[in-house]
């Protein structure tokens, strides 16, 4: 049993050392809690659990603390892929709920598994999700200062459970200050992908991640027999062709974990029950 989580990229310009330390501590606590949960649950249930904890923490740009779009409204995106059943589900630009990942989890059970905008909002209401504003004063301040674009974040988790099943989940408040209607990578197979061989969750500039088909490409390479480190390196090399800004975490069916970023440092934590690594 192993898992990795990420808390997106830090904005070098707006993060103090203190904030980074607080984020590090939060990541350590969340990955420990998620590991305890993993002992009794599947990889799929655990990645949802971990991402929900990250969404609930206003330090991260997903759920509470999400970025505000150009028109002043928060729209969030999230997705889940169960490596065992190969089912992908996602919500794109959902509004006024606390945990997009929980809606995504419910979508695993229906035929139409990726919903956008109003359809996603209506589905969330239908399953009894309460209306909730995820706006925090700091994001409003950034928005007002038109600085939101510097605060790339997003959260994600990949896990392997006691039965060797893999899963990936990703949730985002977006880039910040984007044109309403813009679709992030986080609820696409470029930003979040898993099968029986490998699971990957990405963060960074969604347009670059989609252009690089990043998560799906890494997972496909591992599936075709390339070891996870080489699969990451080759896929990130291809991002360089267009100066793609991305970071990703991954785990394969043998429990090998890997992570890489193209620009500044991705915030991530890895835990196998013995050794806890927190980097940023
Ligand atoms: N990938 C997300 C997006 O483009 C942002 C992020 O990862 O921080 O919306």
XYZ file of C-alpha atoms and ligand atoms in Angstrom:
289
model
C 0.000 0.000 0.000
C 1.380 3.352 -1.030
C 0.120 6.765 -1.975
C 1.249 10.129 -3.226
C -0.584 13.430 -3.014
C 0.109 16.788 -4.602
C -0.955 20.281 -3.713
C -0.088 21.913 -7.019
C 2.589 24.452 -7.771
C 3.493 27.347 -5.540
C 3.507 30.846 -6.828
C 7.086 31.915 -6.187
C 5.997 35.531 -5.961
C 3.229 35.282 -3.422
C 4.219 32.483 -1.037
C 6.166 33.240 2.099
C 8.425 30.694 3.813
C 5.853 30.513 6.619
C 3.056 29.661 4.177
C 5.178 26.961 2.627
C 5.866 25.444 6.035
C 2.182 25.477 6.911
C 1.401 23.789 3.595
C 4.094 21.183 4.220
C 2.592 20.386 7.598
C -0.890 20.153 6.114
C 0.331 17.778 3.400
C 2.058 15.555 5.989
C -1.067 15.317 8.100
C -3.347 14.648 5.134
C -1.163 11.888 3.689
C -0.901 10.196 7.087
C -4.695 10.304 7.535
C -5.198 9.008 4.005
C -2.761 6.162 4.628
C -4.703 5.050 7.711
C -7.839 5.152 5.538
C -6.126 3.126 2.780
C -5.542 0.248 5.187
C -9.309 -0.384 5.305
C -10.400 0.903 1.904
C -9.733 0.547 -1.819
C -7.390 2.764 -3.823
C -10.447 4.354 -5.453
C -12.081 5.201 -2.128
C -8.778 6.475 -0.759
C -7.945 8.889 -3.563
C -11.415 10.421 -3.125
C -10.877 10.637 0.629
C -7.448 12.298 0.260
C -8.621 14.789 -2.347
C -11.614 15.687 -0.171
C -9.234 16.506 2.710
C -7.202 18.692 0.340
C -10.370 20.373 -0.995
C -11.450 21.136 2.568
C -8.173 22.906 3.338
C -8.233 26.564 2.165
C -4.462 26.507 1.693
C -4.972 24.630 -1.564
C -6.596 25.726 -4.800
C -9.432 23.193 -4.915
C -12.773 23.134 -3.122
C -12.466 25.756 -0.362
C -9.842 28.272 -1.480
C -10.462 27.839 -5.217
C -9.397 30.551 -7.632
C -11.891 33.094 -8.936
C -12.524 33.348 -12.682
C -12.473 36.546 -14.707
C -16.184 37.238 -14.155
C -15.836 36.937 -10.372
C -17.320 33.440 -10.149
C -15.611 30.275 -8.903
C -15.944 27.245 -11.165
C -14.236 24.025 -10.170
C -13.260 20.845 -11.991
C -12.381 17.396 -10.702
C -12.033 13.824 -11.878
C -11.521 10.287 -10.709
C -10.205 7.235 -12.524
C -10.462 3.774 -11.101
C -7.637 1.701 -12.535
C -9.507 -1.523 -11.805
C -12.706 -0.797 -13.725
C -11.033 1.754 -16.055
C -13.934 4.128 -15.400
C -13.221 7.854 -15.662
C -15.683 10.355 -14.206
C -15.488 14.106 -13.932
C -17.155 17.462 -13.394
C -16.136 20.549 -15.330
C -16.873 24.078 -14.117
C -19.141 23.087 -11.253
C -20.263 25.887 -8.890
C -21.280 26.470 -5.289
C -20.363 23.133 -3.735
C -17.728 22.225 -1.173
C -16.411 18.953 -2.587
C -16.406 18.440 -6.364
C -14.604 15.096 -5.845
C -17.647 13.691 -4.034
C -19.890 14.483 -6.993
C -17.301 12.875 -9.273
C -17.332 9.799 -7.070
C -21.132 9.497 -7.473
C -20.753 9.855 -11.250
C -18.799 6.578 -11.287
C -22.151 4.855 -10.773
C -24.013 6.348 -13.755
C -23.689 6.006 -17.522
C -23.013 9.669 -18.317
C -19.849 10.121 -16.359
C -18.454 13.546 -17.309
C -20.757 16.524 -16.736
C -20.090 20.199 -17.338
C -21.520 23.509 -16.136
C -25.253 23.545 -15.461
C -25.524 19.792 -15.963
C -22.928 19.228 -13.249
C -24.644 21.717 -10.914
C -28.022 20.056 -11.433
C -26.602 16.589 -10.846
C -24.971 17.780 -7.611
C -28.319 19.134 -6.404
C -30.045 15.935 -7.470
C -27.791 13.787 -5.265
C -28.411 16.123 -2.331
C -25.210 18.170 -2.331
C -25.704 21.348 -0.324
C -24.997 24.752 -1.785
C -21.684 26.068 -0.426
C -19.464 29.020 -1.266
C -15.803 27.998 -1.512
C -14.605 31.595 -1.749
C -12.055 32.803 0.819
C -11.025 36.451 1.380
C -7.456 35.835 0.175
C -8.668 34.689 -3.267
C -11.014 37.694 -3.525
C -8.092 39.961 -2.680
C -5.917 38.297 -5.339
C -8.752 38.566 -7.801
C -9.230 42.219 -7.067
C -5.534 42.813 -7.509
C -5.718 40.817 -10.741
C -2.966 38.626 -9.377
C -4.901 35.420 -9.405
C -3.099 34.088 -12.463
C 0.077 33.693 -10.423
C -1.452 31.258 -7.966
C -1.542 27.937 -9.738
C -2.553 25.141 -7.378
C -4.754 22.047 -7.776
C -4.675 18.892 -5.676
C -4.401 15.229 -6.526
C -3.806 11.744 -5.195
C -2.663 8.435 -6.654
C -2.785 5.233 -4.620
C -2.218 1.498 -4.708
C -4.257 -0.543 -2.237
C -3.670 -3.844 -0.454
C -5.054 -5.731 -3.476
C -2.766 -3.976 -5.952
C -5.528 -1.799 -7.426
C -4.592 1.683 -8.608
C -6.610 4.906 -8.748
C -6.092 8.615 -9.423
C -8.116 11.682 -8.414
C -7.550 15.368 -9.181
C -9.444 18.529 -8.191
C -8.870 22.175 -9.097
C -10.100 25.699 -8.703
C -8.441 26.418 -12.057
C -5.666 28.791 -13.119
C -7.396 31.845 -11.758
C -8.761 34.770 -13.743
C -9.595 32.533 -16.682
C -12.285 33.237 -19.292
C -15.580 31.762 -18.023
C -16.162 28.482 -19.822
C -12.479 27.592 -20.031
C -11.940 23.885 -19.426
C -9.016 22.789 -17.293
C -7.055 19.568 -17.787
C -8.045 18.307 -14.357
C -11.251 16.640 -15.517
C -9.676 15.156 -18.648
C -7.533 12.080 -19.281
C -4.594 14.427 -19.826
C -4.720 15.570 -16.193
C -5.859 12.390 -14.472
C -5.519 8.811 -15.702
C -5.193 5.297 -14.300
C -5.405 1.674 -15.378
C -4.166 -1.596 -13.941
C -0.543 -0.649 -14.618
C -0.147 2.955 -13.489
C -1.988 5.987 -12.047
C -1.053 9.640 -12.659
C -2.394 13.035 -11.468
C -1.148 16.335 -12.909
C -0.997 20.022 -12.025
C 0.193 23.056 -13.939
C -1.124 25.004 -16.898
C -4.087 22.983 -18.141
C -3.582 23.974 -21.765
C -0.004 22.632 -21.670
C -1.041 19.432 -19.923
C -3.745 18.797 -22.528
C -1.334 19.615 -25.376
C 1.097 17.101 -23.904
C -1.661 14.520 -23.140
C 0.457 14.089 -20.045
C -1.264 11.635 -17.669
C -2.625 9.396 -20.424
C 0.746 9.409 -22.165
C 2.734 8.428 -19.058
C 0.258 5.663 -18.178
C 0.281 4.343 -21.759
C 4.069 4.245 -21.798
C 4.156 2.300 -18.542
C 1.472 -0.050 -19.898
C 3.658 -0.658 -22.950
C 6.515 -1.774 -20.719
C 8.531 1.393 -20.140
C 9.525 1.834 -16.487
C 7.761 4.677 -14.688
C 10.826 6.933 -14.382
C 11.582 6.754 -18.107
C 7.893 7.184 -18.950
C 7.830 10.415 -16.934
C 11.137 11.661 -18.335
C 10.180 11.051 -21.956
C 6.780 12.665 -21.538
C 8.259 15.708 -19.792
C 10.917 16.010 -22.484
C 8.123 16.271 -25.022
C 6.590 19.101 -22.969
C 9.831 21.049 -23.416
C 9.097 21.382 -27.147
C 6.521 24.024 -26.252
C 7.837 25.037 -22.826
C 4.956 23.214 -21.167
C 4.374 24.063 -17.516
C 3.383 20.936 -15.618
C 3.993 18.642 -12.701
C 2.779 15.110 -12.083
C 2.769 12.320 -9.523
C 2.522 8.645 -10.435
C 2.586 5.134 -9.061
C 2.814 1.819 -10.900
C 1.406 -1.613 -10.126
C 4.659 -2.638 -8.413
C 4.435 0.343 -6.079
C 7.201 2.330 -7.800
C 6.460 6.026 -7.226
C 7.672 8.912 -9.358
C 7.100 12.637 -9.686
C 8.448 15.339 -11.931
C 7.908 19.015 -12.674
C 8.910 21.181 -15.595
C 9.273 24.560 -13.902
C 9.069 25.489 -10.231
C 8.644 22.820 -7.636
C 5.460 20.894 -7.292
C 4.275 20.447 -3.701
C 3.877 16.758 -3.030
C 4.072 14.089 -0.385
C 4.681 10.354 -0.704
C 4.046 7.709 1.950
C 4.393 3.940 2.077
C 3.577 3.526 5.750
C 7.250 3.814 6.740
C 8.886 6.701 4.988
C 7.138 10.028 4.552
C 8.557 12.402 1.972
C 7.257 15.961 1.700
C 8.731 18.159 -1.011
C 8.078 21.638 -2.219
N -4.227 22.426 -14.061
C -5.077 23.428 -13.495
C -5.751 24.226 -14.588
O -5.147 24.463 -15.604
C -4.369 24.401 -12.617
C -3.398 23.797 -11.663
O -2.968 22.686 -11.779
O -3.037 24.498 -10.749
O -6.845 24.650 -14.391
